CSV table of N, CA and C in Angstrom, one decimal:
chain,number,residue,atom,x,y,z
A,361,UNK,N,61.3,-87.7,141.1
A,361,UNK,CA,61.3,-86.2,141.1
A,361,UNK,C,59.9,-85.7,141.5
A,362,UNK,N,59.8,-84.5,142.6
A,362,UNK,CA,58.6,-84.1,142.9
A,362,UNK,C,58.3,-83.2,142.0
A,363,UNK,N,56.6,-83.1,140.9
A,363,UNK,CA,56.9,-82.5,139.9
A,363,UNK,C,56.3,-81.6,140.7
A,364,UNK,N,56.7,-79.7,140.0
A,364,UNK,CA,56.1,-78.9,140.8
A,364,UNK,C,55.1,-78.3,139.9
A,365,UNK,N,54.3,-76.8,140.4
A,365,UNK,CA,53.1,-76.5,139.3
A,365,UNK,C,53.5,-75.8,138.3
A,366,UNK,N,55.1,-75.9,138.0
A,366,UNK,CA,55.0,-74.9,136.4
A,366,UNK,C,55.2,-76.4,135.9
A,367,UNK,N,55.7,-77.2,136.2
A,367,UNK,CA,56.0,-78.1,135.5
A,367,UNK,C,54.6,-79.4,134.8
A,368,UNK,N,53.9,-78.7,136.3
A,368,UNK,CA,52.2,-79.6,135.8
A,368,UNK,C,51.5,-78.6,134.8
A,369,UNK,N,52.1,-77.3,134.4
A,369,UNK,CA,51.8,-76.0,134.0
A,369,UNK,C,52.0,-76.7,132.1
A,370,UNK,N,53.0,-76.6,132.0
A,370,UNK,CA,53.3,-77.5,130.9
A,370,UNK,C,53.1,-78.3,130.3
A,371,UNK,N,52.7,-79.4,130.8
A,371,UNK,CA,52.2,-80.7,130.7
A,371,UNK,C,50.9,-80.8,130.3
A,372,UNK,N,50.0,-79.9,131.1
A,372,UNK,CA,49.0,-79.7,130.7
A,372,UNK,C,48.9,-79.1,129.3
A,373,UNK,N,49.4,-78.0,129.5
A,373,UNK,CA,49.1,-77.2,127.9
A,373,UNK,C,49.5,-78.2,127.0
A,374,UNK,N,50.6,-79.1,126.7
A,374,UNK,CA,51.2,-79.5,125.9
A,374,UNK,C,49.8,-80.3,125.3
A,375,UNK,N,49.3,-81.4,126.6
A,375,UNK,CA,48.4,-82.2,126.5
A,375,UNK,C,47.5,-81.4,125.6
A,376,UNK,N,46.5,-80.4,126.4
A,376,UNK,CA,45.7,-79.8,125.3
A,376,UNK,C,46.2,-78.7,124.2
A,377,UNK,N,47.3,-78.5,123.7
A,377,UNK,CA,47.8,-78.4,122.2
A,377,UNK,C,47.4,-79.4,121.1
A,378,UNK,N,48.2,-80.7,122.3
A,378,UNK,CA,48.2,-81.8,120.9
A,378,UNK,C,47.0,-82.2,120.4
A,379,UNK,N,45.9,-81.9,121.4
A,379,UNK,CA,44.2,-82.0,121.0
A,379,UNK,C,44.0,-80.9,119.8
A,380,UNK,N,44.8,-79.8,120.0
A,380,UNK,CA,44.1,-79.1,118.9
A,380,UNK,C,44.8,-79.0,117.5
A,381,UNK,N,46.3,-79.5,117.8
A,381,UNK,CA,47.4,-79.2,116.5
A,381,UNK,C,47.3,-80.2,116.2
A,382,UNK,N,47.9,-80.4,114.8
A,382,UNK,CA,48.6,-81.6,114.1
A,382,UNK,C,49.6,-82.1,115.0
A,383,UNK,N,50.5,-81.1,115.0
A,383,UNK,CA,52.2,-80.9,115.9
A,383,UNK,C,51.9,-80.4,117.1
A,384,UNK,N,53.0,-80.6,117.7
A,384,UNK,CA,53.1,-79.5,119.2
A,384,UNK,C,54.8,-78.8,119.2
A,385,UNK,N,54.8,-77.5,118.9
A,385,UNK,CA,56.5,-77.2,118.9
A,385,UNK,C,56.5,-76.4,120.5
A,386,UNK,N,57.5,-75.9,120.5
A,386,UNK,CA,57.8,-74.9,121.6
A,386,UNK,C,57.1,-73.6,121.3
A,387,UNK,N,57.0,-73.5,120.4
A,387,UNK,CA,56.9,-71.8,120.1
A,387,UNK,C,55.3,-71.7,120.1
A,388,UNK,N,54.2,-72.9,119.8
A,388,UNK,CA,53.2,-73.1,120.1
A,388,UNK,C,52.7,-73.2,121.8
A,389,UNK,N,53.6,-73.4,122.5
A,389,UNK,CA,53.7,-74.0,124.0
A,389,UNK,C,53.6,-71.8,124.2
A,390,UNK,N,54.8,-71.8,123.5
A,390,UNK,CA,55.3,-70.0,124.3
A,390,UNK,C,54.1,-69.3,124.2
A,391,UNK,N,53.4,-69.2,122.8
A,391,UNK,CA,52.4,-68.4,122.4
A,391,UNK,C,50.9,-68.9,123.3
A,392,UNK,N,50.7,-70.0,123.6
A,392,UNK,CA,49.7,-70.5,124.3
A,392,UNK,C,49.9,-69.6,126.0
A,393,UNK,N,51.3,-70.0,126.2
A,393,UNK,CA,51.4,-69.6,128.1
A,393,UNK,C,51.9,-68.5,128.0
A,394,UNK,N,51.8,-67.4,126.8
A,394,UNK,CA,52.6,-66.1,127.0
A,394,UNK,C,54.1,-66.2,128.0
A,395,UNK,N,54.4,-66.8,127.2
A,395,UNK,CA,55.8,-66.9,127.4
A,395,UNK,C,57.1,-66.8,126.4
A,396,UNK,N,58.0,-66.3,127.2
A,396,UNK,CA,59.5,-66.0,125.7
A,396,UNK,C,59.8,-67.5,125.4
A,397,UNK,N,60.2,-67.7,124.0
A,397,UNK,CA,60.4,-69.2,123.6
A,397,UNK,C,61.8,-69.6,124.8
A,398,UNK,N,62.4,-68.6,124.8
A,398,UNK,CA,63.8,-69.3,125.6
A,398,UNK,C,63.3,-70.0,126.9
A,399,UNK,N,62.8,-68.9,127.7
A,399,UNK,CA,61.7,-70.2,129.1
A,399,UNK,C,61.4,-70.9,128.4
A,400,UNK,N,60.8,-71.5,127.2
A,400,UNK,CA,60.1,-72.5,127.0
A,400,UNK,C,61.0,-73.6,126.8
A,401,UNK,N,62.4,-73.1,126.2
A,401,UNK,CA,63.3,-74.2,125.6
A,401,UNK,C,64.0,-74.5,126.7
A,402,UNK,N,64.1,-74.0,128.0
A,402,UNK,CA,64.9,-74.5,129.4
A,402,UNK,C,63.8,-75.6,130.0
A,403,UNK,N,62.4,-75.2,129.9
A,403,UNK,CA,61.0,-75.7,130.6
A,403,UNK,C,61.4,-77.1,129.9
A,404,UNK,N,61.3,-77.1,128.4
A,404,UNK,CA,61.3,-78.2,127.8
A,404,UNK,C,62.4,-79.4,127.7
A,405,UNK,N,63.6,-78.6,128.2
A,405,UNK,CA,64.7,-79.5,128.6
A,405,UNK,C,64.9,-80.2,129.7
A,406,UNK,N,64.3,-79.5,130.6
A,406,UNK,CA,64.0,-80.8,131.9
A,406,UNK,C,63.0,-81.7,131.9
A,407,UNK,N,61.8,-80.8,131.4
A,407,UNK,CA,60.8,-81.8,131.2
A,407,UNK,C,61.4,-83.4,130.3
A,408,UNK,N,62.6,-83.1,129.0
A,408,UNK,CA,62.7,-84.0,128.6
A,408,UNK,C,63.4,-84.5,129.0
A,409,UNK,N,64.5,-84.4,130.3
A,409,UNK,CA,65.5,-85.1,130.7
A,409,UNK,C,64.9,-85.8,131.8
A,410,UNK,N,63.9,-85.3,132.7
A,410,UNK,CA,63.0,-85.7,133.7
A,410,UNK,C,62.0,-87.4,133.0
A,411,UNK,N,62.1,-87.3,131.7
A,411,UNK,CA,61.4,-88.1,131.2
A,411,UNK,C,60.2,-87.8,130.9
A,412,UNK,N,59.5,-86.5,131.0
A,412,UNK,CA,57.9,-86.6,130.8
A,412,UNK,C,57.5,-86.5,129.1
A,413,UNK,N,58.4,-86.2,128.7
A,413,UNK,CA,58.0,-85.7,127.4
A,413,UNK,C,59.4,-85.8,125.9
A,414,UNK,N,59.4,-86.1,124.7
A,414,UNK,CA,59.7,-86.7,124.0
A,414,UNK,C,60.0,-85.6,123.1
A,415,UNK,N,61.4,-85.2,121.7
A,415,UNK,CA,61.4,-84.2,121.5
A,415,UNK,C,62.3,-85.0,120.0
A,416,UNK,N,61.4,-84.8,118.4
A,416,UNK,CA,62.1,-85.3,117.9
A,416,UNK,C,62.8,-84.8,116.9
A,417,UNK,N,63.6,-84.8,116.2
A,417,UNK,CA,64.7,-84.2,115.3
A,417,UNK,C,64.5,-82.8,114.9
A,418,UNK,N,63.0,-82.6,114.3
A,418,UNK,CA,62.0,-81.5,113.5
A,418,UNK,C,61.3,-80.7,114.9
A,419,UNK,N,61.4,-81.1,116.0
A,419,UNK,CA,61.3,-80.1,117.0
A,419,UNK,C,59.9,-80.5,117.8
A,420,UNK,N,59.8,-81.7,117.3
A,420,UNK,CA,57.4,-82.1,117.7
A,420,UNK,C,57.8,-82.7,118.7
A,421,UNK,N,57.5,-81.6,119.6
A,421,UNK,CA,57.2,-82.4,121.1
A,421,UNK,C,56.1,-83.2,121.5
A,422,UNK,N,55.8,-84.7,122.2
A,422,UNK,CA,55.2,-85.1,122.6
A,422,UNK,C,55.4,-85.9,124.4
A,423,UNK,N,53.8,-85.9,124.7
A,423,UNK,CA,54.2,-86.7,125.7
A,423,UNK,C,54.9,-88.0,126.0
A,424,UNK,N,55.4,-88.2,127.2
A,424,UNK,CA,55.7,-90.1,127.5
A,424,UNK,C,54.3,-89.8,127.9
A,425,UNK,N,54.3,-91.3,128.4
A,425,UNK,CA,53.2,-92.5,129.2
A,425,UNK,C,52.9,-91.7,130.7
A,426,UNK,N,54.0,-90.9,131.0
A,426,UNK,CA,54.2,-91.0,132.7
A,426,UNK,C,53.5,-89.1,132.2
A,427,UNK,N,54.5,-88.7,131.3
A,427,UNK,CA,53.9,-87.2,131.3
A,427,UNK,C,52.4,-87.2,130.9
A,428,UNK,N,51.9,-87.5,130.3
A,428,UNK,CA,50.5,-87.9,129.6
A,428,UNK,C,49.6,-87.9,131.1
A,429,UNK,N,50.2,-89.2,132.2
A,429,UNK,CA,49.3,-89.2,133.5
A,429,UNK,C,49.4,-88.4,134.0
A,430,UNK,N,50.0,-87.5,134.2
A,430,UNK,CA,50.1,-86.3,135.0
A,430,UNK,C,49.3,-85.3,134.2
A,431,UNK,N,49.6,-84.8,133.0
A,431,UNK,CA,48.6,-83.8,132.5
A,431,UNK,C,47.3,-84.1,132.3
A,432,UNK,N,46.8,-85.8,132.4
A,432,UNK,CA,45.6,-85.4,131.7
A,432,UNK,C,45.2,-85.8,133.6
A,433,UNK,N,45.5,-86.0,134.5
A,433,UNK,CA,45.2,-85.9,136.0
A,433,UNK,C,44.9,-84.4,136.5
A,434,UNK,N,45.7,-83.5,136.1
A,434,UNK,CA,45.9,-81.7,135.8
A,434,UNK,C,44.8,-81.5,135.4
A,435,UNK,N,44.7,-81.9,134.5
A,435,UNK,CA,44.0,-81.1,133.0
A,435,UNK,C,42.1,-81.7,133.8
A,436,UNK,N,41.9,-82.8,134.5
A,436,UNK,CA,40.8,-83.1,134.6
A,436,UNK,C,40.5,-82.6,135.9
A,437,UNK,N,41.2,-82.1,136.7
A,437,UNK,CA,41.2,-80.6,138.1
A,437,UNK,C,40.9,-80.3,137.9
A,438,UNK,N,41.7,-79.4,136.6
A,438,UNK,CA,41.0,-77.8,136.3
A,438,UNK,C,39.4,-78.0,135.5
A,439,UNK,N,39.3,-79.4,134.5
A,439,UNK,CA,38.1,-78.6,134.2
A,439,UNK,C,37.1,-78.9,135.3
A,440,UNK,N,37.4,-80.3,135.8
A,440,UNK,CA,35.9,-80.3,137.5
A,440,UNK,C,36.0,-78.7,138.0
A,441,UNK,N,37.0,-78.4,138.6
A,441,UNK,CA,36.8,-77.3,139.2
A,441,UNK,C,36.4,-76.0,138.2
A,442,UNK,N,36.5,-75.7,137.5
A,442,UNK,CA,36.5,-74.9,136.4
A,442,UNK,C,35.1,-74.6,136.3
A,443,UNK,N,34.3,-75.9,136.2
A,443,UNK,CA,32.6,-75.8,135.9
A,443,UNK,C,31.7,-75.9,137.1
A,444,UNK,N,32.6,-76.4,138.3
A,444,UNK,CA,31.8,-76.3,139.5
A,444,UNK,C,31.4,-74.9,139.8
A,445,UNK,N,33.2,-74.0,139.9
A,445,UNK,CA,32.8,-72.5,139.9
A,445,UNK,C,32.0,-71.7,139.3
A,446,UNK,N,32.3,-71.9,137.7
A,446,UNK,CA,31.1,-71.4,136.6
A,446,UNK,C,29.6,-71.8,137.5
A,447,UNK,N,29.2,-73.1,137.8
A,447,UNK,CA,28.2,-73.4,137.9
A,447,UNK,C,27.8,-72.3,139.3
A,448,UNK,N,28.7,-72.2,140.5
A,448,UNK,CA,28.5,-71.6,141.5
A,448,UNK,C,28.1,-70.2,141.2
A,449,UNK,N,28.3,-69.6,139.5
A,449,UNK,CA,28.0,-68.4,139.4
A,449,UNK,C,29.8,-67.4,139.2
A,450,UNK,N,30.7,-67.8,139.2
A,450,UNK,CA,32.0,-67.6,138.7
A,450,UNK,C,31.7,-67.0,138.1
A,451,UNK,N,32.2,-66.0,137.3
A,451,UNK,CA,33.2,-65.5,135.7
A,451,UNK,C,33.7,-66.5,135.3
A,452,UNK,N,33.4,-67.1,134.5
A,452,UNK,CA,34.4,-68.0,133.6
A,452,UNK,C,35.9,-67.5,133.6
A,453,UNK,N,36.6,-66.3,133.0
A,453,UNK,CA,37.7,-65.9,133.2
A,453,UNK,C,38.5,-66.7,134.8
A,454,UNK,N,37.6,-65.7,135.7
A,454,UNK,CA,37.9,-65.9,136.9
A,454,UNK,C,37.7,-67.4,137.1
A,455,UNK,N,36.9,-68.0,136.8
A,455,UNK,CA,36.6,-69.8,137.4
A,455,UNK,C,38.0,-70.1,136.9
A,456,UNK,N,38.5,-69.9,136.0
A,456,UNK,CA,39.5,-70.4,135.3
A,456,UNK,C,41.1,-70.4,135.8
A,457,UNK,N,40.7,-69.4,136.0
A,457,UNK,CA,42.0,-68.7,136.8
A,457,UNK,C,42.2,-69.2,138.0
A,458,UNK,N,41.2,-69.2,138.9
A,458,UNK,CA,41.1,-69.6,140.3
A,458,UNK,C,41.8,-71.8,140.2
A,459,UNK,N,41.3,-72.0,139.1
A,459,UNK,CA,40.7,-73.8,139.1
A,459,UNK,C,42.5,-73.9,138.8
A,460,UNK,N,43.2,-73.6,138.0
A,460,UNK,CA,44.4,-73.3,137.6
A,460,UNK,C,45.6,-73.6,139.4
A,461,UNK,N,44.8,-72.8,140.0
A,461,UNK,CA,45.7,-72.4,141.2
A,461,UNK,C,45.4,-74.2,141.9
A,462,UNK,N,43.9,-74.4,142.2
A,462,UNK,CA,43.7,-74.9,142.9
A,462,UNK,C,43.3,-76.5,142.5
A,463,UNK,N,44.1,-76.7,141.5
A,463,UNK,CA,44.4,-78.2,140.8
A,463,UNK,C,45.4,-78.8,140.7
A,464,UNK,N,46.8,-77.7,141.8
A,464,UNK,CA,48.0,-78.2,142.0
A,464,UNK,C,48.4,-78.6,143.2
A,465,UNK,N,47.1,-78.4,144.2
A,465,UNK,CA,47.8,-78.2,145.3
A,465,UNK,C,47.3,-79.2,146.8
A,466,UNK,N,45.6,-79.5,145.9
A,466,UNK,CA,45.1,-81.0,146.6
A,466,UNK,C,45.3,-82.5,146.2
A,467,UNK,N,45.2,-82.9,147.4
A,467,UNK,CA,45.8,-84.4,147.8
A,467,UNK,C,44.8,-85.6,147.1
A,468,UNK,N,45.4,-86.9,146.7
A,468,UNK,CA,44.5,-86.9,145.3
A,468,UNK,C,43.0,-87.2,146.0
A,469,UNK,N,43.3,-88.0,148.0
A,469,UNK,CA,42.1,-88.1,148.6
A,469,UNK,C,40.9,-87.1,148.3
A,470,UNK,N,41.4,-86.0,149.3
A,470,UNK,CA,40.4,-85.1,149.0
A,470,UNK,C,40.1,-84.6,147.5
A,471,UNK,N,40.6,-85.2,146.5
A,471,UNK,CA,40.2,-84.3,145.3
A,471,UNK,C,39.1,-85.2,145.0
A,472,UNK,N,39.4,-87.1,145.3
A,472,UNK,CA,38.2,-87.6,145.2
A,472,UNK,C,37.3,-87.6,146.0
A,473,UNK,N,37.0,-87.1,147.2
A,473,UNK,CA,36.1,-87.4,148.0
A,473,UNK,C,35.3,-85.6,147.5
A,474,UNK,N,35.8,-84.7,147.3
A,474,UNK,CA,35.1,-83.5,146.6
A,474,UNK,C,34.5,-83.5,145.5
A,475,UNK,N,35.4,-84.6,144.1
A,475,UNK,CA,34.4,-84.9,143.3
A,475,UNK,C,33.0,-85.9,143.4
A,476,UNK,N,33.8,-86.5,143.7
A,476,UNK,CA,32.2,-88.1,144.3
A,476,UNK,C,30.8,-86.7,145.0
A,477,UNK,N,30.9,-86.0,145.7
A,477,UNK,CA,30.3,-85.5,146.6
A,477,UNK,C,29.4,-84.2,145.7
A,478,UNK,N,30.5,-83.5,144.7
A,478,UNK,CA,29.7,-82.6,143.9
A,478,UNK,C,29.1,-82.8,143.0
A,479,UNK,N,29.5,-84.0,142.3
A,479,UNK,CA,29.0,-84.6,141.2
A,479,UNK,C,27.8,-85.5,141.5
A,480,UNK,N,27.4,-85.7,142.5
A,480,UNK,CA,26.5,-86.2,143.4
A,480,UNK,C,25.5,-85.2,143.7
A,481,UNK,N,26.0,-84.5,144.4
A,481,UNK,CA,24.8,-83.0,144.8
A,481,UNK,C,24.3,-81.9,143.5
A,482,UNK,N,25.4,-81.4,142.6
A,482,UNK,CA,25.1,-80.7,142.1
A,482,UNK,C,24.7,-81.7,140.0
A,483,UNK,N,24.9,-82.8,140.1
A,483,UNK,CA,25.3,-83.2,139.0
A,483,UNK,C,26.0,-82.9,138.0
A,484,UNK,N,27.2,-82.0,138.3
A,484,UNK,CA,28.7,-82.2,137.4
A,484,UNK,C,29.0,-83.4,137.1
């Protein structure tokens, strides 16, 4: 399955929930992405039929192995790009926002050959 960016959208958040909860439910997921719980319970149905993610009797969603690689691959886009822009002088807000868009959509080449190169020049 080609995942797409709401679905890397999820994954991510989930990932950084379970860093901050005990648990991870849906209604934690809705309130994090401002979203109605019902999107969340359709979102979370594929995600668990797709296999990324794990859903047990009491409602605690967790990642698989495979969802886990994808979000914390996501999750480590946005924050490189995230602090490059801050660093460039960004709004935080806006770095955030912008890093969001543009952590779905590069190839993983160029994502390494941008980080090796910034983290080099600017020391990120």
């Amino acid at each position: 399955m080609k995942m797409n960016e709401s679905a890397e959208n999820y994954l991510e958040t989930i990932l950084v929930l379970s860093e901050q909860l005990p648990v991870v439910r849906s209604i934690d997921i809705a309130n994090e992405m401002n979203f109605k719980k019902s999107s969340i319970s359709v979102a979370m149905k594929n995600l668990r039929t797709n296999g990324y993610i794990k859903v047990n009797d009491t409602g605690f969603i967790t990642l698989t192995e495979t969802g886990k690689e994808i979000a914390e691959r996501i999750y480590e886009r946005h924050e490189f790009f995230r602090k490059w822009l801050i660093a460039l002088g960004v709004d935080e807000q806006i770095a955030s926002e912008d890093a969001c868009r543009m952590e779905h959509y590069m190839s993983p080449d160029s994502f390494k050959a941008i980080k090796e190169y910034i983290t080099k020049e600017m020391n990120l």
